Amino acid sequence: MPGTGNSYEPLSPGTQFQWMPRHTRLRPRQFVTTLSALLLLFTFTSFFYWGDLELFAFPEKSAWSSDATNFDEIFIREAQLPQHNLSARYPEGRDGRFLRFSNQVWGVGWNNLLQERLLNTILAYESNRAPVFSPFEAWAHPPRNDKTPTGERHVLVIPSNALFSGPAAGASWGPGNHHPRAISDKWWNVACPLFKRKVIKADDIFKQIGKQLDGDEILSKWTSLLKDIPDKCVEIIGTQVFDFYLIGSTRVLSLWDMFSNHPAIRQLDDSEIVKAAVAKNMAKLQKPSGFSQRPRIVKSNLIAGLMAIHVRRGDYLGDEGQDNGHCLHFSKWGSTFSGWNQLSQLRDKFDAPPRGNIEWGTNTPELVEHYLRRCLPSPAQVASRLRAIRAENRRISHIFVATNAEKRYLSELRVVLVADGWAPDKIIMSKDLKLNWQATSVAMAVDMSILSRAEVFVGNGFSSMSSNVAMRRLTTGMGLDSIRFW
C-alpha cells in the first residue's frame, strides 16, 4: 500500500516518515500567527483569574453551608453521620465505647470551650472511646442581639460543624485510622440510655491523683482510668478534667508535643460555612497577582501579603468609668500569657514584672502601664508595633483587624494606621466583611480562619482566641517568626 503521509496508517517499506501531510503543514507565518493567538488567549484568561481556581472560586452549594437564616440543615446532617447507627461495626454501634464530658465549661466564649473540647477529644481517643460533641450555646459574646421584646434572651444554639470540622465534630480520624468517631449528644441518648451509663465524678478522681499536675500527667492518669473501665458508656461529671487553671498556666505546655501531632489536631479544619465566607471576602484581603483581577492563593492556604491582627477590647477593657476590665485584673494578680501563647519557641514572651511588696489584688501605675501595653494597646501603640514588624516583611500590603472594639477606637485606629502609611483601602476590619446569616453567627471562627492563614499574625498573648490561632498556625506549617504578640 502506498504511503499517504497520515501517521495512523502503516508505512510501506522505504517510505519516508512524514509527521503531518504536506498540505496541512504550518508555514512560518502561520506558526507565528497561531502562537500569537495562543498567547493572546492566555493573557485574556489570566486577566480574569491567575492562581488556584479551586481555592478562590466561590464554593458550590455545600450540604454544610447555605444562605439559610438557621442551622436546621446542619443539625440534620449531623444526625445523619454514618456512626449514628446502632448496627454500625464495632467499635461503634450498640457495642461501641463512648465517653461524654458532662462537666465541660459553659457560659463562656467559644475559644475557651474549643481549648477544652480538643483536649477532651484527645483523652477520649487515647482511651479508645468515641467522644460526644454538642452544640455551642452563645451565652457569652452573642453574634447579634438575642433579647426578645420582653427582655428575655433567646440564646443562639450553634452546631459544632458550623464552627469547625474534624474528628472532634464527628469526622473521620484519617485514612487507615479506625478509632470510633465522635457522636452527637442526641445520639448519645440513643446509644447510651441511662441504665447503661457509668458516671465518674471528676472531683473524686482528682482527690486520688492530685490536682496540680502537669498536663501530660493528667492525660496519662485519666487515660489509664478510662481504659480500665469495662462499661461501654462513661459519663464524667463535676469539675473539668482540663480546666482554665491548667490551660492558663505553664503546666499545659507538657502536652504540646503530643497535642500538636495528634490526629484530632492534624485533621482539624474550618467549617464549610467559614471556608465559604473567607472565599467570598478574599478580594478584600489580598492584592491581585500579575494580570489577574483576583488574588492568588497558594496551595498552603497562605493569604500572601496580609498582616492579620487581633485587637481584643470589650470585656478586656471593661465598663466605661469602672475598674473591671480583664487586663486590669491581670495586672492585679501577676497573670502571664495563656495557653499555647506561652510556648518557649515563640518569639514574643511576657514575664510578669516583680511585685515586690505590692499586695495581691492591687496594682500600681507602673504595673498597669506594663500590662495595658501588652493586653490593651492604644491605636498609637498598635501602629508603632506594626511598623516595627512590617519592617521585617516588606511583602505586607494589607492589614486585617479582628476585633470587638468600640466604634470610637476603630475610627481612631483607622486614622492612625493611614497616617502611618497604610493605604486606606487596604485596611479591613471584622465589620467590613460581607457575611450571610450563618457566617455572621460564627463570625469569630471566620476571623480565626483569616488570622490563621495570614502571612503575619499579631495576637493578644492573654487571649484564648489568639492561643487557638497560634496553635492552628503552628500545626499547619506556618513559621515561628510569623506569630507575634503585642
Coordinates of C-alpha atoms in Angstrom, one line a residue:
M1 CA 0.0 0.0 0.0
P2 CA 1.5 3.4 -0.9
G3 CA 2.2 5.7 1.9
T4 CA -0.3 8.6 2.3
G5 CA 1.6 10.6 4.8
N6 CA -1.1 10.1 7.6
S7 CA 0.6 9.0 10.8
Y8 CA -2.2 6.5 11.7
E9 CA -1.6 4.3 8.6
P10 CA 1.3 1.8 8.4
L11 CA 4.2 2.8 6.2
S12 CA 5.4 0.8 3.2
P13 CA 9.0 -0.2 3.2
G14 CA 11.2 2.6 2.0
T15 CA 8.6 5.3 2.5
Q16 CA 9.9 8.4 4.3
F17 CA 8.1 9.2 7.5
Q18 CA 6.1 12.5 7.5
W19 CA 4.6 13.6 10.8
M20 CA 2.0 15.7 9.0
P21 CA 0.6 15.7 5.5
R22 CA 2.4 18.3 3.4
H23 CA -0.8 20.2 2.6
T24 CA -1.5 20.7 6.4
R25 CA 2.0 21.8 7.5
L26 CA 2.2 25.2 9.1
R27 CA 4.3 27.7 7.2
P28 CA 6.5 30.1 9.4
R29 CA 3.9 32.9 9.1
Q30 CA 1.1 30.6 10.1
F31 CA 3.1 29.3 13.0
V32 CA 3.7 32.8 14.3
T33 CA 0.0 33.7 13.9
T34 CA -1.1 30.6 15.8
L35 CA 1.4 31.2 18.6
S36 CA 0.3 34.8 19.0
A37 CA -3.3 33.7 19.2
L38 CA -2.5 31.3 22.0
L39 CA -0.5 33.9 23.9
L40 CA -3.4 36.3 23.5
L41 CA -5.9 33.7 24.8
F42 CA -3.7 33.0 27.8
T43 CA -3.3 36.7 28.6
F44 CA -7.1 37.2 28.3
T45 CA -8.0 34.4 30.6
S46 CA -5.4 35.4 33.1
F47 CA -7.0 38.8 33.3
F48 CA -10.0 37.1 35.0
Y49 CA -8.0 34.6 37.0
W50 CA -4.5 33.8 37.9
G51 CA -3.9 31.3 40.6
D52 CA -5.6 28.5 42.3
L53 CA -9.2 28.4 40.9
E54 CA -10.3 25.7 43.2
L55 CA -9.4 27.7 46.3
F56 CA -10.6 31.1 45.2
A57 CA -13.8 30.3 43.3
F58 CA -17.0 30.5 45.2
P59 CA -17.7 27.1 46.6
E60 CA -20.7 25.3 45.1
K61 CA -23.6 24.8 47.5
S62 CA -22.5 22.6 50.2
A63 CA -24.5 20.3 52.5
W64 CA -22.9 22.0 55.4
S65 CA -23.3 25.6 54.3
S66 CA -26.1 27.7 52.8
D67 CA -27.8 31.1 52.8
A68 CA -30.4 29.9 55.3
T69 CA -31.2 32.0 58.3
N70 CA -31.0 29.0 60.6
F71 CA -28.8 25.9 61.2
D72 CA -31.6 23.3 60.7
E73 CA -29.9 21.6 57.7
I74 CA -26.6 21.3 59.6
F75 CA -28.3 19.7 62.6
I76 CA -30.0 17.2 60.2
R77 CA -26.6 16.5 58.5
E78 CA -25.0 15.8 61.9
A79 CA -27.8 13.4 62.8
Q80 CA -27.2 11.5 59.5
L81 CA -23.5 10.9 60.2
P82 CA -22.7 7.2 59.5
Q83 CA -21.6 6.4 63.0
H84 CA -25.2 7.3 64.2
N85 CA -26.3 3.7 63.6
L86 CA -26.8 1.0 66.2
S87 CA -25.9 -1.6 63.5
A88 CA -22.5 0.0 62.8
R89 CA -19.5 -2.3 63.3
Y90 CA -17.5 -2.3 66.5
P91 CA -16.0 -0.1 68.0
E92 CA -19.1 1.9 67.0
G93 CA -22.8 0.9 67.1
R94 CA -24.6 -0.6 70.0
D95 CA -21.5 -2.3 71.3
G96 CA -19.3 0.8 71.0
R97 CA -17.3 2.5 73.7
F98 CA -18.3 6.1 74.4
L99 CA -17.2 9.0 76.6
R100 CA -19.3 12.0 77.4
F101 CA -17.9 15.1 79.3
S102 CA -20.9 16.5 81.0
N103 CA -18.5 18.6 83.0
Q104 CA -17.4 20.8 80.1
V105 CA -17.4 24.5 80.8
W106 CA -20.3 26.5 79.5
G107 CA -21.5 30.2 79.5
V108 CA -18.1 31.5 78.3
G109 CA -16.8 32.3 74.8
W110 CA -16.2 29.9 72.0
N111 CA -12.5 29.8 72.2
N112 CA -12.5 28.8 75.9
L113 CA -14.7 25.9 75.0
L114 CA -12.7 24.9 72.0
Q115 CA -9.5 24.6 74.0
E116 CA -11.1 22.2 76.4
R117 CA -13.1 20.3 73.8
L118 CA -9.9 19.5 71.8
L119 CA -8.2 18.2 74.9
N120 CA -11.3 16.1 75.9
T121 CA -11.4 14.7 72.4
I122 CA -7.8 13.6 72.7
L123 CA -8.5 12.0 76.0
A124 CA -11.4 10.0 74.5
Y125 CA -9.2 8.9 71.6
E126 CA -6.4 7.7 73.9
S127 CA -8.8 5.7 76.0
N128 CA -10.3 4.1 72.9
R129 CA -13.7 5.7 73.2
A130 CA -15.8 7.8 71.0
P131 CA -16.1 11.4 72.3
V132 CA -19.5 13.1 72.4
F133 CA -19.8 16.5 70.7
S134 CA -22.5 19.1 71.4
P135 CA -23.7 22.4 70.1
F136 CA -22.3 25.7 71.3
E137 CA -24.7 28.0 73.2
A138 CA -23.7 31.6 72.6
W139 CA -24.4 32.9 76.2
A140 CA -21.2 35.0 76.1
H141 CA -20.5 37.4 73.3
P142 CA -23.6 36.6 71.2
P143 CA -23.2 37.4 67.5
R144 CA -26.3 39.6 67.4
N145 CA -28.9 41.0 69.9
D146 CA -30.7 37.9 71.2
K147 CA -33.2 39.6 73.5
T148 CA -36.9 39.2 72.9
P149 CA -39.3 42.2 73.2
T150 CA -39.9 41.2 76.8
G151 CA -36.2 41.4 77.6
E152 CA -35.6 37.6 77.8
R153 CA -32.7 36.1 76.0
H154 CA -33.2 33.7 73.1
V155 CA -29.7 32.2 73.1
L156 CA -28.4 31.1 69.7
V157 CA -27.5 27.4 69.6
I158 CA -24.8 26.7 67.0
P159 CA -24.0 23.2 65.7
S160 CA -20.3 22.1 66.0
N161 CA -20.0 21.7 62.3
A162 CA -20.9 25.3 61.7
L163 CA -17.9 26.3 63.7
F164 CA -15.2 23.8 62.6
S165 CA -14.8 20.4 61.1
G166 CA -12.7 17.4 62.1
P167 CA -12.8 14.4 64.3
A168 CA -13.9 16.5 67.3
A169 CA -17.1 17.2 65.3
G170 CA -17.7 13.7 64.0
A171 CA -15.4 13.4 61.0
S172 CA -13.0 10.6 60.3
W173 CA -9.7 10.3 62.2
G174 CA -7.9 10.0 58.9
P175 CA -7.1 7.2 56.3
G176 CA -6.5 3.9 57.9
N177 CA -7.4 5.1 61.4
H178 CA -10.3 3.0 62.8
H179 CA -10.8 4.7 66.2
P180 CA -14.5 5.2 66.9
R181 CA -15.8 8.5 65.5
A182 CA -17.3 11.2 67.7
I183 CA -21.1 11.1 68.2
S184 CA -23.6 13.9 68.8
D185 CA -25.1 14.5 72.2
K186 CA -28.5 13.4 70.8
W187 CA -27.1 10.1 69.6
W188 CA -25.5 9.6 73.0
N189 CA -29.0 9.3 74.4
V190 CA -29.8 6.6 71.9
A191 CA -26.6 4.6 72.2
C192 CA -26.2 5.1 75.9
P193 CA -29.6 5.2 77.7
L194 CA -29.4 6.0 81.4
F195 CA -29.2 2.4 82.6
K196 CA -26.1 1.7 80.6
R197 CA -24.1 4.7 81.8
K198 CA -21.2 4.6 84.2
V199 CA -20.9 8.0 85.9
I200 CA -17.5 9.2 87.1
K201 CA -17.1 12.1 89.5
A202 CA -14.1 14.1 88.4
D203 CA -13.7 15.6 91.8
D204 CA -13.2 12.2 93.4
I205 CA -10.6 11.2 90.9
F206 CA -8.6 14.4 91.4
K207 CA -8.6 13.8 95.2
Q208 CA -6.8 10.5 94.4
I209 CA -4.4 11.6 91.8
G210 CA -3.8 15.3 92.7
K211 CA -5.0 18.4 91.0
Q212 CA -1.8 20.4 90.4
L213 CA -0.3 18.0 87.9
D214 CA 1.3 18.8 84.6
G215 CA -1.0 18.3 81.6
D216 CA 0.7 15.2 80.4
E217 CA 0.3 13.6 83.8
I218 CA -3.4 14.4 83.9
L219 CA -3.9 12.9 80.4
S220 CA -1.9 9.8 81.3
K221 CA -3.7 9.1 84.6
W222 CA -7.1 9.7 83.2
T223 CA -6.4 7.5 80.1
S224 CA -5.4 4.6 82.3
L225 CA -8.5 5.0 84.4
L226 CA -10.9 5.1 81.4
K227 CA -9.2 2.2 79.6
D228 CA -9.7 0.0 82.6
I229 CA -13.5 0.7 83.0
P230 CA -15.3 -2.2 81.3
D231 CA -18.6 -0.2 80.9
K232 CA -19.4 0.8 77.3
C233 CA -20.8 4.2 78.2
V234 CA -18.9 6.5 80.6
E235 CA -20.0 10.0 81.6
I236 CA -17.8 12.4 83.6
I237 CA -19.4 15.0 85.8
G238 CA -18.2 17.6 88.3
T239 CA -15.1 19.6 87.8
Q240 CA -13.4 19.9 84.4
V241 CA -10.6 17.4 83.6
F242 CA -8.7 20.2 81.7
D243 CA -9.7 23.4 83.4
F244 CA -8.9 27.1 83.0
Y245 CA -6.2 26.9 85.7
L246 CA -4.3 24.3 83.8
I247 CA -4.7 25.9 80.4
G248 CA -3.8 29.3 81.8
S249 CA -0.5 28.0 83.3
T250 CA 2.7 26.6 82.0
R251 CA 1.5 23.1 83.2
V252 CA -0.3 22.8 79.9
L253 CA 2.9 23.0 77.9
S254 CA 3.9 19.4 78.7
L255 CA 1.1 18.3 76.4
W256 CA 2.3 20.3 73.3
D257 CA 4.5 17.7 71.5
M258 CA 1.7 15.0 71.7
F259 CA -1.1 17.5 71.2
S260 CA 0.4 19.2 68.1
N261 CA 0.9 15.8 66.3
H262 CA -2.4 14.2 67.3
P263 CA -4.9 13.3 64.6
A264 CA -7.6 15.3 66.5
I265 CA -5.5 18.4 65.7
R266 CA -3.9 17.4 62.4
Q267 CA -7.4 16.7 61.0
L268 CA -8.9 19.9 62.4
D269 CA -10.2 22.2 59.7
D270 CA -12.5 25.2 59.1
S271 CA -16.2 24.5 58.7
E272 CA -17.8 24.8 55.2
I273 CA -19.5 28.0 56.4
V274 CA -16.2 29.5 57.3
K275 CA -14.5 28.5 54.1
A276 CA -17.2 30.0 52.0
A277 CA -17.2 33.2 54.0
V278 CA -13.4 33.6 53.6
A279 CA -13.5 32.9 49.9
K280 CA -16.2 35.5 49.3
N281 CA -14.1 38.1 51.1
M282 CA -10.7 37.2 49.7
A283 CA -10.6 40.0 47.2
K284 CA -10.5 42.5 50.1
L285 CA -7.7 40.7 51.9
Q286 CA -5.1 40.4 49.2
K287 CA -3.8 42.3 46.2
P288 CA -4.2 40.8 42.7
S289 CA -1.2 38.9 41.2
G290 CA 0.1 39.6 37.7
F291 CA -2.6 40.3 35.2
S292 CA -5.2 38.9 37.5
Q293 CA -8.1 40.9 38.9
R294 CA -8.3 38.3 41.7
P295 CA -5.9 37.5 44.5
R296 CA -3.7 34.4 44.3
I297 CA -3.9 31.8 47.0
V298 CA -1.2 29.2 47.1
K299 CA -1.8 25.6 47.9
S300 CA -0.8 26.1 51.5
N301 CA -3.8 28.4 52.1
L302 CA -1.5 31.2 53.0
I303 CA -3.0 34.6 52.4
A304 CA 0.1 36.3 51.0
G305 CA 0.8 39.9 51.8
L306 CA -1.7 40.0 54.7
M307 CA -0.9 41.0 58.2
A308 CA -3.8 40.0 60.5
I309 CA -4.0 41.3 64.0
H310 CA -6.2 40.5 67.0
V311 CA -7.2 43.6 69.0
R312 CA -9.3 42.4 71.9
R313 CA -11.4 45.0 73.6
G314 CA -14.9 44.5 75.2
D315 CA -14.5 42.7 78.5
Y316 CA -10.7 43.2 78.3
L317 CA -11.5 47.0 78.5
G318 CA -14.4 46.7 81.0
D319 CA -17.2 49.1 81.5
E320 CA -16.6 52.8 81.0
G321 CA -15.5 54.5 84.2
Q322 CA -15.1 51.3 86.1
D323 CA -12.1 49.3 87.2
N324 CA -13.5 45.9 86.0
G325 CA -11.6 45.1 82.7
H326 CA -9.8 41.8 82.4
C327 CA -6.5 43.5 81.6
L328 CA -6.5 45.4 84.8
H329 CA -7.4 42.2 86.6
F330 CA -4.4 40.5 85.1
S331 CA -2.2 43.4 86.4
K332 CA -3.5 42.8 90.0
W333 CA -2.7 39.1 90.1
G334 CA 0.5 38.9 88.1
S335 CA -1.0 37.0 85.2
T336 CA 1.1 35.7 82.3
F337 CA 0.3 34.8 78.7
S338 CA -2.3 32.0 78.4
G339 CA -2.4 28.6 76.7
W340 CA -0.1 27.9 73.7
N341 CA 0.9 31.6 73.7
Q342 CA 3.4 30.5 76.4
L343 CA 5.4 28.2 74.2
S344 CA 9.1 28.9 74.6
Q345 CA 9.8 28.7 70.8
L346 CA 7.6 31.7 70.1
R347 CA 9.4 35.0 69.7
D348 CA 7.5 37.5 71.9
K349 CA 7.4 36.4 75.5
F350 CA 5.8 38.0 78.6
D351 CA 7.4 37.9 82.0
A352 CA 5.2 39.3 84.8
P353 CA 7.1 42.2 86.4
P354 CA 8.3 41.7 90.0
R355 CA 5.7 42.8 92.5
G356 CA 8.0 43.4 95.5
N357 CA 5.8 44.3 98.5
I358 CA 2.7 45.1 96.4
E359 CA -0.3 43.2 97.8
W360 CA -2.0 40.7 95.6
G361 CA -5.3 42.1 94.2
T362 CA -3.8 45.5 93.8
N363 CA -1.6 47.3 91.3
T364 CA 0.5 50.4 90.7
P365 CA 0.6 52.8 87.8
E366 CA 3.8 51.1 86.6
L367 CA 2.2 47.7 86.7
V368 CA -0.9 49.0 84.9
E369 CA 1.1 50.5 82.1
H370 CA 3.2 47.4 81.7
Y371 CA 0.1 45.2 81.3
L372 CA -2.0 47.5 79.2
R373 CA 0.7 47.9 76.6
R374 CA 0.7 44.2 76.0
C375 CA -3.0 43.5 76.7
L376 CA -4.9 46.6 75.7
P377 CA -2.7 48.7 73.3
S378 CA -3.9 52.1 72.2
P379 CA -4.2 52.9 68.5
A380 CA -0.8 54.7 68.6
Q381 CA 0.8 51.6 70.3
V382 CA -0.8 49.3 67.7
A383 CA 0.6 51.4 64.8
S384 CA 4.1 51.6 66.4
R385 CA 4.2 47.8 66.9
L386 CA 3.0 47.0 63.4
R387 CA 5.5 49.5 61.9
A388 CA 8.4 47.5 63.6
I389 CA 7.0 44.1 62.5
R390 CA 6.3 45.3 58.9
A391 CA 9.9 46.5 58.6
E392 CA 10.9 42.8 58.7
N393 CA 8.5 41.8 56.0
R394 CA 8.2 44.1 53.0
R395 CA 5.7 41.9 51.2
I396 CA 2.9 43.0 53.6
S397 CA 0.4 45.1 51.7
H398 CA -2.9 44.6 53.5
I399 CA -4.0 44.6 57.2
F400 CA -7.0 42.7 58.7
V401 CA -8.1 43.7 62.2
A402 CA -10.1 41.1 64.0
T403 CA -11.7 43.0 66.8
N404 CA -14.7 43.6 69.1
A405 CA -13.6 47.2 69.7
E406 CA -16.0 50.1 70.1
K407 CA -16.6 52.4 67.2
R408 CA -14.6 55.3 68.7
Y409 CA -11.5 53.1 69.0
L410 CA -11.9 51.7 65.5
S411 CA -12.2 55.2 64.0
E412 CA -9.1 56.4 65.7
L413 CA -7.2 53.2 64.8
R414 CA -8.0 53.6 61.1
V415 CA -6.8 57.3 61.1
V416 CA -3.6 56.4 62.9
L417 CA -2.8 53.5 60.5
V418 CA -3.4 55.6 57.5
A419 CA -1.1 58.3 58.9
D420 CA 1.5 55.6 59.5
G421 CA 1.5 54.6 55.8
W422 CA -1.2 52.0 55.4
A423 CA -3.4 52.6 52.3
P424 CA -7.0 53.3 53.4
D425 CA -8.5 50.6 51.1
K426 CA -6.0 48.0 52.4
I427 CA -7.3 48.3 56.0
I428 CA -10.0 45.7 56.6
M429 CA -11.8 45.2 59.9
S430 CA -14.1 42.4 61.1
K431 CA -17.2 44.6 60.4
D432 CA -16.1 45.2 56.8
L433 CA -16.5 41.5 55.9
K434 CA -19.6 40.6 53.9
L435 CA -21.2 37.7 55.8
N436 CA -24.6 35.9 55.4
W437 CA -26.7 34.9 58.4
Q438 CA -24.8 31.7 59.1
A439 CA -21.4 33.2 58.7
T440 CA -22.3 36.2 60.9
S441 CA -23.4 33.6 63.6
V442 CA -19.9 32.2 63.6
A443 CA -18.0 35.4 62.8
M444 CA -15.4 34.7 65.4
A445 CA -14.5 31.5 63.5
V446 CA -14.3 33.4 60.2
D447 CA -11.9 35.9 61.9
M448 CA -9.8 33.0 63.3
S449 CA -9.5 31.4 59.8
I450 CA -8.1 34.7 58.4
L451 CA -5.8 35.2 61.4
S452 CA -4.6 31.6 60.9
R453 CA -3.8 32.0 57.2
A454 CA -2.3 35.5 57.1
E455 CA 1.3 35.9 56.2
V456 CA 1.9 37.5 59.6
F457 CA -0.3 37.3 62.7
V458 CA -0.1 39.6 65.7
G459 CA -2.2 38.5 68.7
N460 CA -3.0 39.1 72.3
G461 CA -1.0 36.8 74.4
F462 CA -3.6 36.7 77.2
S463 CA -6.4 35.6 74.9
S464 CA -7.7 32.1 74.3
M465 CA -8.6 33.1 70.7
S466 CA -5.0 34.2 70.0
S467 CA -3.8 30.9 71.6
N468 CA -6.0 28.9 69.3
V469 CA -4.8 30.9 66.3
A470 CA -1.2 30.3 67.3
M471 CA -1.9 26.6 67.6
R472 CA -3.5 26.4 64.2
R473 CA -0.6 28.2 62.6
L474 CA 2.0 26.0 64.3
T475 CA 0.2 22.8 63.3
T476 CA -0.4 23.9 59.7
G477 CA 3.2 24.7 58.8
M478 CA 3.3 28.5 59.4
G479 CA 6.7 29.8 60.5
L480 CA 7.5 30.6 64.1
D481 CA 8.5 34.2 63.2
S482 CA 5.1 34.7 61.6
I483 CA 3.4 34.6 65.1
R484 CA 3.9 37.8 67.1
F485 CA 2.2 39.4 70.1
W486 CA 1.6 42.9 71.4

